[in-house]
Coordinates of C-alpha atoms in Angstrom, one line a residue:
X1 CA 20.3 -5.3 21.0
X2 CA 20.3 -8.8 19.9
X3 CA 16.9 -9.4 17.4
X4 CA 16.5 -6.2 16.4
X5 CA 17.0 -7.2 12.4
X6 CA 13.3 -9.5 13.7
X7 CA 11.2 -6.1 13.8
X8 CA 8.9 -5.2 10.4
X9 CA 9.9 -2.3 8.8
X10 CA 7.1 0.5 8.6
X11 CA 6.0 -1.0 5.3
X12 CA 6.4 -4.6 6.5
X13 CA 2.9 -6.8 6.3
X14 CA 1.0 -3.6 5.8
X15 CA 1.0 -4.3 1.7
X16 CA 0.4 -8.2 1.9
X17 CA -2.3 -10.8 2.1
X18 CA -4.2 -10.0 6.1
X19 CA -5.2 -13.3 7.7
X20 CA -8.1 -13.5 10.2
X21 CA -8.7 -13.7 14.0
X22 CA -10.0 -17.5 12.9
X23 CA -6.2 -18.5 11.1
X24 CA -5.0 -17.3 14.2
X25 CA -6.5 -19.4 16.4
X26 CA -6.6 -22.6 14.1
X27 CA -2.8 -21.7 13.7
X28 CA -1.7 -21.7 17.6
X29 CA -0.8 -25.1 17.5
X30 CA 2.3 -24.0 14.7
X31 CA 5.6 -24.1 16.5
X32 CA 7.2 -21.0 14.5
X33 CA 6.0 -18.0 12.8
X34 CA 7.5 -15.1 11.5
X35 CA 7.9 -12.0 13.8
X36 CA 7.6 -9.6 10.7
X37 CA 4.8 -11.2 9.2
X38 CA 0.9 -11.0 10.3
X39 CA -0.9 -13.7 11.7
X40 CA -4.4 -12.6 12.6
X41 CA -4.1 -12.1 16.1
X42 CA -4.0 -8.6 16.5
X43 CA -8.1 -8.7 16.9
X44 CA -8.7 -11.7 19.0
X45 CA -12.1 -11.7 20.8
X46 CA -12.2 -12.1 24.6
X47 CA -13.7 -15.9 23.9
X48 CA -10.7 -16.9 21.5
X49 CA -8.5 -15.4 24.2
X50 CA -9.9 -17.2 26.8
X51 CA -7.8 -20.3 26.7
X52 CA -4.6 -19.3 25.8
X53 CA -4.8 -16.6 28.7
X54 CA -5.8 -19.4 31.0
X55 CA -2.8 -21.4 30.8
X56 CA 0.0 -18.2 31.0
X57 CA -1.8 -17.6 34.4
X58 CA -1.5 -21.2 35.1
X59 CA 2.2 -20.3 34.8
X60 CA 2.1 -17.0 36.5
X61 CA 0.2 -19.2 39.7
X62 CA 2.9 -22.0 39.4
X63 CA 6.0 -19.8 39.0
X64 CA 5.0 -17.6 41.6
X65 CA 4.6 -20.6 44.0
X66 CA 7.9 -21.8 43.0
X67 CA 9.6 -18.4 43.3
X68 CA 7.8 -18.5 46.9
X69 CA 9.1 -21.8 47.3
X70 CA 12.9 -20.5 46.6
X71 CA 12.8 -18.0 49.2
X72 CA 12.5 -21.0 52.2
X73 CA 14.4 -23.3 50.7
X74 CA 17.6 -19.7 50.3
X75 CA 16.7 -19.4 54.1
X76 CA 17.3 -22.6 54.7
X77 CA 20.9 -22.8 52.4
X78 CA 22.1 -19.3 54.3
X79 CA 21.0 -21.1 57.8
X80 CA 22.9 -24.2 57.5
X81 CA 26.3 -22.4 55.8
X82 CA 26.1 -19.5 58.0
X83 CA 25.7 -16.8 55.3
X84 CA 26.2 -13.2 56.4
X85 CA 23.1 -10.8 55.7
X86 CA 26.4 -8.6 53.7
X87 CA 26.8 -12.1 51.7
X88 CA 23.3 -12.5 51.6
X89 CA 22.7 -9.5 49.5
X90 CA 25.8 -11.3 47.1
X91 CA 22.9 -13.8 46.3
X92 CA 20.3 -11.0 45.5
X93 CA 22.4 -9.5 43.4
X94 CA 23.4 -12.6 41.5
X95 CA 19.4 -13.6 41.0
X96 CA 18.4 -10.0 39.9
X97 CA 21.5 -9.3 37.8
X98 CA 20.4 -12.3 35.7
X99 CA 17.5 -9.9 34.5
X100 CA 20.0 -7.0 33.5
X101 CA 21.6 -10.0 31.3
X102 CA 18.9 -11.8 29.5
X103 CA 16.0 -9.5 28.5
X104 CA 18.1 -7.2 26.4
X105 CA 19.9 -10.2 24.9
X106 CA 19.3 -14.0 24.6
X107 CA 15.7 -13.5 26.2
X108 CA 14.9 -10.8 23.9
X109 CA 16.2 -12.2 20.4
X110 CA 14.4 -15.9 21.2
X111 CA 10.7 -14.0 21.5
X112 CA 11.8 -12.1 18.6
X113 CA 13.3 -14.6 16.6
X114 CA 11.2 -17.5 17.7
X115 CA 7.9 -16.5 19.3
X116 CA 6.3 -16.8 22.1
X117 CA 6.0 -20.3 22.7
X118 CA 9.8 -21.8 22.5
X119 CA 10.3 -18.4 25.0
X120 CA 8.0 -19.8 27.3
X121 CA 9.7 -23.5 26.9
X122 CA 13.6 -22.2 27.0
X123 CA 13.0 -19.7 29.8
X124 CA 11.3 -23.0 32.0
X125 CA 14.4 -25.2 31.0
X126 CA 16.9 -22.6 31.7
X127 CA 14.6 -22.4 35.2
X128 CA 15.0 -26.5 35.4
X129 CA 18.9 -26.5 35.1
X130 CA 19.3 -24.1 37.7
X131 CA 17.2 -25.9 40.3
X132 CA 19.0 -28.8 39.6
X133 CA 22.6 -26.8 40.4
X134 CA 21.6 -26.7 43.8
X135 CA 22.0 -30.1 43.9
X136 CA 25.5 -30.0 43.9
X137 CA 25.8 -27.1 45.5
X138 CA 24.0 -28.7 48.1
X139 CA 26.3 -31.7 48.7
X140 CA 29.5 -29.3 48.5
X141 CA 27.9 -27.3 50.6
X142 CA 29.4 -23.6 48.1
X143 CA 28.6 -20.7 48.4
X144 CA 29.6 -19.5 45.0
X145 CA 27.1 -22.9 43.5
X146 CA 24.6 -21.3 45.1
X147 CA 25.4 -17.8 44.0
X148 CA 25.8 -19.8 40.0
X149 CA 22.4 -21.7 40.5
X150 CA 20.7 -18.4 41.7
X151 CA 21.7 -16.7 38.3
X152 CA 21.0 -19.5 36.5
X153 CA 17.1 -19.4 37.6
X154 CA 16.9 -15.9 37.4
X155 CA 17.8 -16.3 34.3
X156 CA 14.8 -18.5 33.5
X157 CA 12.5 -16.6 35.4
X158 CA 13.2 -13.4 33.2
X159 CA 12.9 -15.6 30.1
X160 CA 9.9 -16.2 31.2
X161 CA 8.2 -12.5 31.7
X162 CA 10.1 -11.2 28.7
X163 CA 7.4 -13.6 26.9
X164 CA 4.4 -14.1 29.3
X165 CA 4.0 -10.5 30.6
X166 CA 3.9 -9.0 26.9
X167 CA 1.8 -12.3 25.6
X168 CA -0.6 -11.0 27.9
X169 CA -0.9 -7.7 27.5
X170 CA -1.3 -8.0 23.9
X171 CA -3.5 -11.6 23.2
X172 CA -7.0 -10.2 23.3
X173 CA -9.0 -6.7 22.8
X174 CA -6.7 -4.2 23.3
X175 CA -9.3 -1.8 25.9
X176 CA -8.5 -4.8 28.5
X177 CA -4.7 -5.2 28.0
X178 CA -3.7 -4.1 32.0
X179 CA -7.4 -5.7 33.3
X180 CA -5.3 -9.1 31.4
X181 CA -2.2 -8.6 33.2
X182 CA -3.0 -7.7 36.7
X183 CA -5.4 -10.2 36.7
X184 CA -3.0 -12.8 35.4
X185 CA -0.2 -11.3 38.0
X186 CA -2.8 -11.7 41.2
X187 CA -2.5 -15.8 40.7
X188 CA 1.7 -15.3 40.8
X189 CA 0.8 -13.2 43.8
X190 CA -1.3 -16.0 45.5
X191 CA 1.4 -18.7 44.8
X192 CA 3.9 -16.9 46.6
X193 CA 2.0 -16.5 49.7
X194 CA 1.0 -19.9 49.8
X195 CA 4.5 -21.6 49.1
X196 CA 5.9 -20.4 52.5
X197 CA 3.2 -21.3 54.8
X198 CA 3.3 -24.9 53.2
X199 CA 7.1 -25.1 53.5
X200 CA 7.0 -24.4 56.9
X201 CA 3.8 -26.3 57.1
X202 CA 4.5 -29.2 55.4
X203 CA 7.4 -29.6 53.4
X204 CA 10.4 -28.6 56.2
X205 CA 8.2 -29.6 59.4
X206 CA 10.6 -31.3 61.8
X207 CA 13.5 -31.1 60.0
X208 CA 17.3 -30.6 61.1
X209 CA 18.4 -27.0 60.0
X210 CA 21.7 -28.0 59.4
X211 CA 20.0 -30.8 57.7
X212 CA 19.9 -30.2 53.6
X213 CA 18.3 -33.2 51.9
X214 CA 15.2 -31.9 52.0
X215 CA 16.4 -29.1 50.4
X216 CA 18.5 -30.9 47.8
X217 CA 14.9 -33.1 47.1
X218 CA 12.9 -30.5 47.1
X219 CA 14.8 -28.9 44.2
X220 CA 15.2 -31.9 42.5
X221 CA 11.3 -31.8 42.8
X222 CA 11.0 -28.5 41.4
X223 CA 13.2 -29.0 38.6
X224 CA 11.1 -32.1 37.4
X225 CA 7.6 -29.7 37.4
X226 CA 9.1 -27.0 35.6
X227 CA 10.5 -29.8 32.4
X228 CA 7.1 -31.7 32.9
X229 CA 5.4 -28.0 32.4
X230 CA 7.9 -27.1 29.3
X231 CA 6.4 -30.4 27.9
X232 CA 2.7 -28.8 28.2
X233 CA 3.4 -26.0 26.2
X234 CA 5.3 -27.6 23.7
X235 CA 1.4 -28.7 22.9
X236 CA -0.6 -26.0 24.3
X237 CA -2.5 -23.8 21.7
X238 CA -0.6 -20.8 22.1
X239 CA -2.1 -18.4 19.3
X240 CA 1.6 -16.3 18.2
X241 CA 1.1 -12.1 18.4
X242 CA 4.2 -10.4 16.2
X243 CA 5.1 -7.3 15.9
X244 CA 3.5 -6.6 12.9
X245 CA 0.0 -7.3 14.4
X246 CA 0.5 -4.9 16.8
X247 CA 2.0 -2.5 14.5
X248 CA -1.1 -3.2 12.1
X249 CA -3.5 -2.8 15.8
X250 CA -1.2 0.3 16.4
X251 CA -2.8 2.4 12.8
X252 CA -6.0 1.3 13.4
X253 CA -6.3 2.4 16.3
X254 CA -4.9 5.8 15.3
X255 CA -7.7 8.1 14.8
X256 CA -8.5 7.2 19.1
X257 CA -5.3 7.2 19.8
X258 CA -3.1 9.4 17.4
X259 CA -0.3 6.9 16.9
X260 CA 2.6 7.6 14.4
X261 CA 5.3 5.3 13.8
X262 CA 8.5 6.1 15.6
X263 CA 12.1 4.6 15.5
X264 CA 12.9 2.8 19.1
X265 CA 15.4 6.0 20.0
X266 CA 12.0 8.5 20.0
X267 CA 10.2 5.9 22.1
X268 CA 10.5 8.4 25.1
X269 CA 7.8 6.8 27.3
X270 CA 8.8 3.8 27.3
X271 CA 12.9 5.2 27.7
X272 CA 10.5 7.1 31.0
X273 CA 9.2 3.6 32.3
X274 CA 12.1 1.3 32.4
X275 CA 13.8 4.1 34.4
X276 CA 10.5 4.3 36.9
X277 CA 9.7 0.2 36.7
X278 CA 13.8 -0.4 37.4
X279 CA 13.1 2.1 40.3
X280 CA 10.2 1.0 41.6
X281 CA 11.1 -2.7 41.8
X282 CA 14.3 -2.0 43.3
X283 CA 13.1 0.2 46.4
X284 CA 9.9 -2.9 46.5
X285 CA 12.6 -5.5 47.2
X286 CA 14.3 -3.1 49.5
X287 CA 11.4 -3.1 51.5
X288 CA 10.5 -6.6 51.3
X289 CA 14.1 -7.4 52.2
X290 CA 13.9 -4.9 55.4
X291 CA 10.4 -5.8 56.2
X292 CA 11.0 -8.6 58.6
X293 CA 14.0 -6.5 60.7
X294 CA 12.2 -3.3 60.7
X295 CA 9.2 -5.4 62.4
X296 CA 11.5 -6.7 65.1
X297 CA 12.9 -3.1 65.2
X298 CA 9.6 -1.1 65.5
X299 CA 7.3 -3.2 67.7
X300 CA 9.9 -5.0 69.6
X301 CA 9.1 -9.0 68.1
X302 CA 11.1 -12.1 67.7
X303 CA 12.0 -12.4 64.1
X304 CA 9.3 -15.9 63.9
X305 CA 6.4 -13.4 65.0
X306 CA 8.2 -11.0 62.3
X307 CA 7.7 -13.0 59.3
X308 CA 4.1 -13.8 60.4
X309 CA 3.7 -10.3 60.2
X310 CA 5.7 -10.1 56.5
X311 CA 2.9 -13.1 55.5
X312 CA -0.1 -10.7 56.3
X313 CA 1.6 -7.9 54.3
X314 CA 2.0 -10.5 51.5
X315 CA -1.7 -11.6 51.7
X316 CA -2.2 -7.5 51.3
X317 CA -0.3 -7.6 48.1
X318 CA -2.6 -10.2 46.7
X319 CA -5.4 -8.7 47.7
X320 CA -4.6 -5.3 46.3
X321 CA -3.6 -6.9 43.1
X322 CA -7.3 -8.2 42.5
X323 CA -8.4 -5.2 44.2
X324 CA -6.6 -3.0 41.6
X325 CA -7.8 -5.8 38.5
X326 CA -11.1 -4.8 39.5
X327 CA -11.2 -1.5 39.6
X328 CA -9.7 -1.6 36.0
X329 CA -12.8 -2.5 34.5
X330 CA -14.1 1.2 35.6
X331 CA -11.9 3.1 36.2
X332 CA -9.1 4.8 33.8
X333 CA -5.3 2.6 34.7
X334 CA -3.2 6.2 34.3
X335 CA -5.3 7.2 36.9
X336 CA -5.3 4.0 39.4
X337 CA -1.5 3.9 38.7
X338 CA -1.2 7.7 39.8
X339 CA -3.0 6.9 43.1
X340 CA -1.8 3.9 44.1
X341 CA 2.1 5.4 43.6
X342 CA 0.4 8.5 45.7
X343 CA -0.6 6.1 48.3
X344 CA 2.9 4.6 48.6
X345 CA 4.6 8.1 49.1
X346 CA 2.5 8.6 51.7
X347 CA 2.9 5.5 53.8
X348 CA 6.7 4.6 52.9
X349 CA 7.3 8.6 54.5
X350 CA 5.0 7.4 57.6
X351 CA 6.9 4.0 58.2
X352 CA 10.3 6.4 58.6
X353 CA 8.2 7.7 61.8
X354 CA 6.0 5.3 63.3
X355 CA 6.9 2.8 65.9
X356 CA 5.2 0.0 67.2
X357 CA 2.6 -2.4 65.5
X358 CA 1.5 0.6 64.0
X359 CA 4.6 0.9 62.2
X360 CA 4.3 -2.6 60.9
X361 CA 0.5 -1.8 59.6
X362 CA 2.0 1.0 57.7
X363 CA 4.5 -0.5 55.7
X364 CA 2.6 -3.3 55.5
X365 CA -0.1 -0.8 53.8
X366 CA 2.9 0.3 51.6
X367 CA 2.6 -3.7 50.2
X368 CA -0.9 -3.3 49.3
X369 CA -0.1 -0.6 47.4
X370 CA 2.5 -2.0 45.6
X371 CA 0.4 -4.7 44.4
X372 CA -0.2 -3.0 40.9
X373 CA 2.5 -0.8 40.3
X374 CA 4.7 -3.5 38.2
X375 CA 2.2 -4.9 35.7
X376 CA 0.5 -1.3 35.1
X377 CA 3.8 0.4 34.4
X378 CA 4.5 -2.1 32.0
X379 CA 1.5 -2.4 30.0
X380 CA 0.9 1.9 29.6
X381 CA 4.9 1.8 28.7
X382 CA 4.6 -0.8 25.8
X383 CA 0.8 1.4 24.8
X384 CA 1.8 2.4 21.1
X385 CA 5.0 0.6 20.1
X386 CA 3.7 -1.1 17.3
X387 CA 6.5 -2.7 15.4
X388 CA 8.8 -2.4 18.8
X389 CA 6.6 -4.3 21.0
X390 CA 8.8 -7.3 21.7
X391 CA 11.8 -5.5 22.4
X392 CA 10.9 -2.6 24.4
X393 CA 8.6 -5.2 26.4
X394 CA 12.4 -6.8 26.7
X395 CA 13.9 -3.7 28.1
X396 CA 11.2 -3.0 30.9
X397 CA 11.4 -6.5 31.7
X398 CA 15.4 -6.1 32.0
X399 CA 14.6 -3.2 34.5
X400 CA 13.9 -5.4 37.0
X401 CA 17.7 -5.5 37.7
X402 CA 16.8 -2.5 40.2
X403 CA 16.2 -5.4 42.6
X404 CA 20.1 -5.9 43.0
X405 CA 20.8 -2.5 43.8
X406 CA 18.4 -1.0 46.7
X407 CA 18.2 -3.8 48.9
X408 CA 22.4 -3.5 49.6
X409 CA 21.9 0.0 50.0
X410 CA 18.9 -0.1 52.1
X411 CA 20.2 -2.6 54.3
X412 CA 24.4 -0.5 54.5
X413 CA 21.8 2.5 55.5
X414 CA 20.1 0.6 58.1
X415 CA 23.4 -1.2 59.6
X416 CA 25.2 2.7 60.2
X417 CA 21.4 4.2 61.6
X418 CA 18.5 2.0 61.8
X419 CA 15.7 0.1 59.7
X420 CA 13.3 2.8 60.0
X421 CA 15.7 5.4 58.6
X422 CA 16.8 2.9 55.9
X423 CA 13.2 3.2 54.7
X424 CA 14.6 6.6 52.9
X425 CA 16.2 4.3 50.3
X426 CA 12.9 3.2 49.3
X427 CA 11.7 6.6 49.4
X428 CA 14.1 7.9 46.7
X429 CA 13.1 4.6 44.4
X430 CA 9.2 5.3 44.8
X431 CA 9.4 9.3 44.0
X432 CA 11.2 8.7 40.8
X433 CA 8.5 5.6 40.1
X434 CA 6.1 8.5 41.1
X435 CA 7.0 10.8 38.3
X436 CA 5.9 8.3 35.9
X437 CA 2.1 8.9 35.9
X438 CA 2.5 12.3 36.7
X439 CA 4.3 12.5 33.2
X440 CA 1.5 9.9 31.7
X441 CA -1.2 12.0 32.7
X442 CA -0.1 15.3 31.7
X443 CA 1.4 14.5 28.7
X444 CA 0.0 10.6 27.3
X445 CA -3.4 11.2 28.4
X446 CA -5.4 10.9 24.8
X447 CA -3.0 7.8 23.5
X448 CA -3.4 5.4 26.4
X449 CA -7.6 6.5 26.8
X450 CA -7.6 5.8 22.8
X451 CA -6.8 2.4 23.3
X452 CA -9.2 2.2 26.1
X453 CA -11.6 3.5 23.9
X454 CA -11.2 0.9 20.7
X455 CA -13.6 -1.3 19.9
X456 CA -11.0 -3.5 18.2
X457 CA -11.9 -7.7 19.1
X458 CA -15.3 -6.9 20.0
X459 CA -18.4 -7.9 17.6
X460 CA -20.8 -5.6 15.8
X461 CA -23.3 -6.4 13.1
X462 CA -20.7 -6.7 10.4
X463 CA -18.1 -9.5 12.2
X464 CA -15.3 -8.4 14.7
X465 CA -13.9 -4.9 14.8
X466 CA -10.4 -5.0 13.3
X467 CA -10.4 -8.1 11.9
X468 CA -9.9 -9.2 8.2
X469 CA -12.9 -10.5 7.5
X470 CA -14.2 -7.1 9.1
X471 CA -13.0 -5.0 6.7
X472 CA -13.7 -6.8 3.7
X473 CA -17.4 -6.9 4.5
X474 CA -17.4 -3.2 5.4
X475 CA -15.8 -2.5 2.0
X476 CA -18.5 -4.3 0.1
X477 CA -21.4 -2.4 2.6
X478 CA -19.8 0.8 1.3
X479 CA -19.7 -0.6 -2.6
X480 CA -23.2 -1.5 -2.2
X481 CA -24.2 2.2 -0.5
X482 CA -22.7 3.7 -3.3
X483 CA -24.9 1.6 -5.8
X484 CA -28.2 2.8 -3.9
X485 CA -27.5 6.6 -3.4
X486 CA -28.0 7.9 -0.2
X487 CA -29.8 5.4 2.1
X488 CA -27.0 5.0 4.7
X489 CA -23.3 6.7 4.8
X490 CA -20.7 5.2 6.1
X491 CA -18.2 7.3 7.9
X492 CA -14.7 5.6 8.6
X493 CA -11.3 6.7 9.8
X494 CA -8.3 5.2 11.1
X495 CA -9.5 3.3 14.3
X496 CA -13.3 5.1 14.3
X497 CA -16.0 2.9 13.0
X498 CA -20.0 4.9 12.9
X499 CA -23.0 4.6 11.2
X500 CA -25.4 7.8 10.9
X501 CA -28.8 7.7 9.2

């Protein structure tokens, strides 16, 4: 799609002058850089990482609080016009349809074109103009300007994880690229579970339901953060990976890893994820957007003592994210991925026939499964791009359009039999989001453990692994070994660094 004339060629930056980790860093501040050029952050250390890291999961924490936020203040919009739940799934479908939109297009070609940082700043002004629709939308009291502002700040939200979910999988050794993510995703997990308790807490306490200038204030408020934030960034050190520091990450890593350049059509595992993430996010909305009926369904509650029971399963989420972040650090992400999916067949099936508040703990143990699925589907599907990094990070981000799709049919299910039947929906979204690391596992297993493996951004006695600097004081190690015989041997291959005696 758009931005695809912004990808290297094979031969691209492979031939020319490779700077360091250090020009990287002392570079972030630059507000462009060349997508087909190399900047020196393909072997960033953990420590030179650190910061830049830090503030994208500011943003993930904010967002995810705002996007939290945005759910109450919808509630409130549908309440005081009277929106149908068959209307109601009109506005999902105008949020989530703004990611089939502006990944593959606008979204995509800015990262590509531009970089990471001006995709952080337009996807949070895009964000800011659509919170400040509802403003009029507000005072007309329209349905279709809330439909318009809803698009609007979806399409600033996907702006924003076509840049920040790939920045962090890639800005930092390459071993700990989904340890980065679900980590960074566990904060947006925790602002969305706190924005509803302190909107019904603090923010709407007392108020009128038909009543919207809260509403209208409160995204006036919003809108004002979100600039203030685009400010920050315009000045944060944002250190810029291209595409051709991961293609140039993507051969040395190749004797771990076995990596061969491929065009974007033979990219078939990544073609394999954006099928299982658009999938899996659409049957997770459909059961986020069921949870609180099949709760008054199955044990029998009000709908108030339903969505306390939706804010424990959300709590769940977070918790299994950091759970799952954890267990990263030990354990093999193909094979976490692979249980956790297991896991959510299991319980999604059980929720079809359990009743009660046991039926409630079991789809609310279907959440905390969840909790990883997204940000480790995406970081094993963009393992091995190289030179298509950007845009195929685009295209899994565009996936989660799936969103608009279950949730309808879920809830047309559950209207003709009931919201524990309706759970089937899901069903049929999970087992084709299962098929994903059964396919990683039998047939991806060596790549994605290579990269594990790599010792790329960490330091040895000659500098850090991967680095420019690295390699040039490796060379002269093997010069000078050649000028005294046969005192040490130095064995290298693409990726592989030893010494033997």
């Amino acid at each position: 799609m758009f931005g695809k004339k912004e990808e290297p060629e094979v031969s691209n930056g492979m031939d020319r002058r490779r700077p360091s980790n250090v020009e990287a860093i002392n570079q972030q501040y630059s507000r462009s850089v060349s997508n087909a050029g190399l900047t020196g952050a393909s072997a960033l250390t953990v420590r030179q990482s650190i910061v830049p890291i830090a503030l994208v999961t500011l943003l993930f924490f904010l967002w995810g609080f705002a996007y939290g936020l945005l759910d109450v203040l919808n509630a409130k919009f549908q309440n005081s016009l009277g929106i149908t739940a068959a209307r109601a799934g009109g506005l999902q479908g105008a949020y989530f349809g703004a990611y089939l939109i502006g990944p593959p297009t606008y979204s995509g070609w800015v990262v590509r074109k531009f970089g990471y940082r001006w995709t952080f700043i337009t996807g949070l002004c895009i964000y800011g103009v659509g919170a400040l629709m509802f403003w009029p939308s507000a005072v007309k009291r329209s349905f279709g300007g809330f439909c318009g502002s809803l698009f609007i700040v979806g399409s600033g939200l996907s702006t924003l994880e076509t840049s920040a979910n790939p920045f962090i999988a890639t800005c930092g050794p390459p071993r700990h690229s989904e340890f980065r993510l679900e980590l960074s995703q566990s904060f947006q997990a925790v602002g969305s579970v706190m924005a509803p308790l302190l909107a019904s807490r603090v923010f709407f306490k007392n108020t009128d339901p038909q009543d919207l200038s809260s509403v209208q204030w409160t995204y006036l408020g919003i809108a004002a953060f979100v600039f203030l934030l685009a400010v920050v960034f315009y000045f944060s050190p944002i250190p810029e990976v291209t595409d051709a520091d991961m293609a140039l990450q993507a051969e040395q890593t190749s004797g771990l890893t076995g990596y061969v350049d491929k065009p974007m059509r033979k990219q078939y595992k990544l073609f394999f994820g954006v099928a299982a993430q658009f999938c899996y996010v659409g049957a997770q909305v459909g059961v986020a957007s069921q949870f609180i009926k099949y709760s008054v369904e199955s044990a029998g509650i009000s709908d108030a003592a339903g969505s306390d029971r939706y804010a424990i399963a959300q709590g769940l989420f977070a918790i299994g994210r950091f759970f799952a972040a954890g267990c990263m650090m030990y354990i093999k992400p193909r094979w976490i991925l692979m249980f956790f999916m297991t896991m959510i067949m299991i319980f999604i099936a059980a929720s079809m026939g359990a009743w009660g508040e046991g039926g409630v703990a079991v789809l609310s143990i279907v959440l905390f499964f969840e909790s990883c699925i997204f940000p480790t589907i995406f970081t094993l599907s963009i393992r091995g791009l190289g030179r298509h990094t950007k845009r195929g990070s685009s295209w899994i981000v565009a996936s989660v359009s799936g969103g608009a799709l279950f949730p309808s049919i879920t809830g047309l299910v559950a209207d003709h039999k009931n919201y524990h039947i309706a759970m089937v929906i899901p069903l049929i979204g999970f087992l084709v989001a299962f098929a994903f690391p059964i396919y990683l596992n039998t047939l991806y297993a060596r790549e994605l453990d290579g990269f594990r493996e790599t010792n790329i951004g960490y330091r040895d006695e000659d500098g850090v692994v991967g680095d420019a600097g690295y390699e040039e004081r490796r060379a002269s190690i093997m010069h000078a070994e050649k000028g005294f015989g046969e005192k040490g041997i130095l064995h290298e291959e693409k990726g592989v660094y030893s010494h033997s005696s």
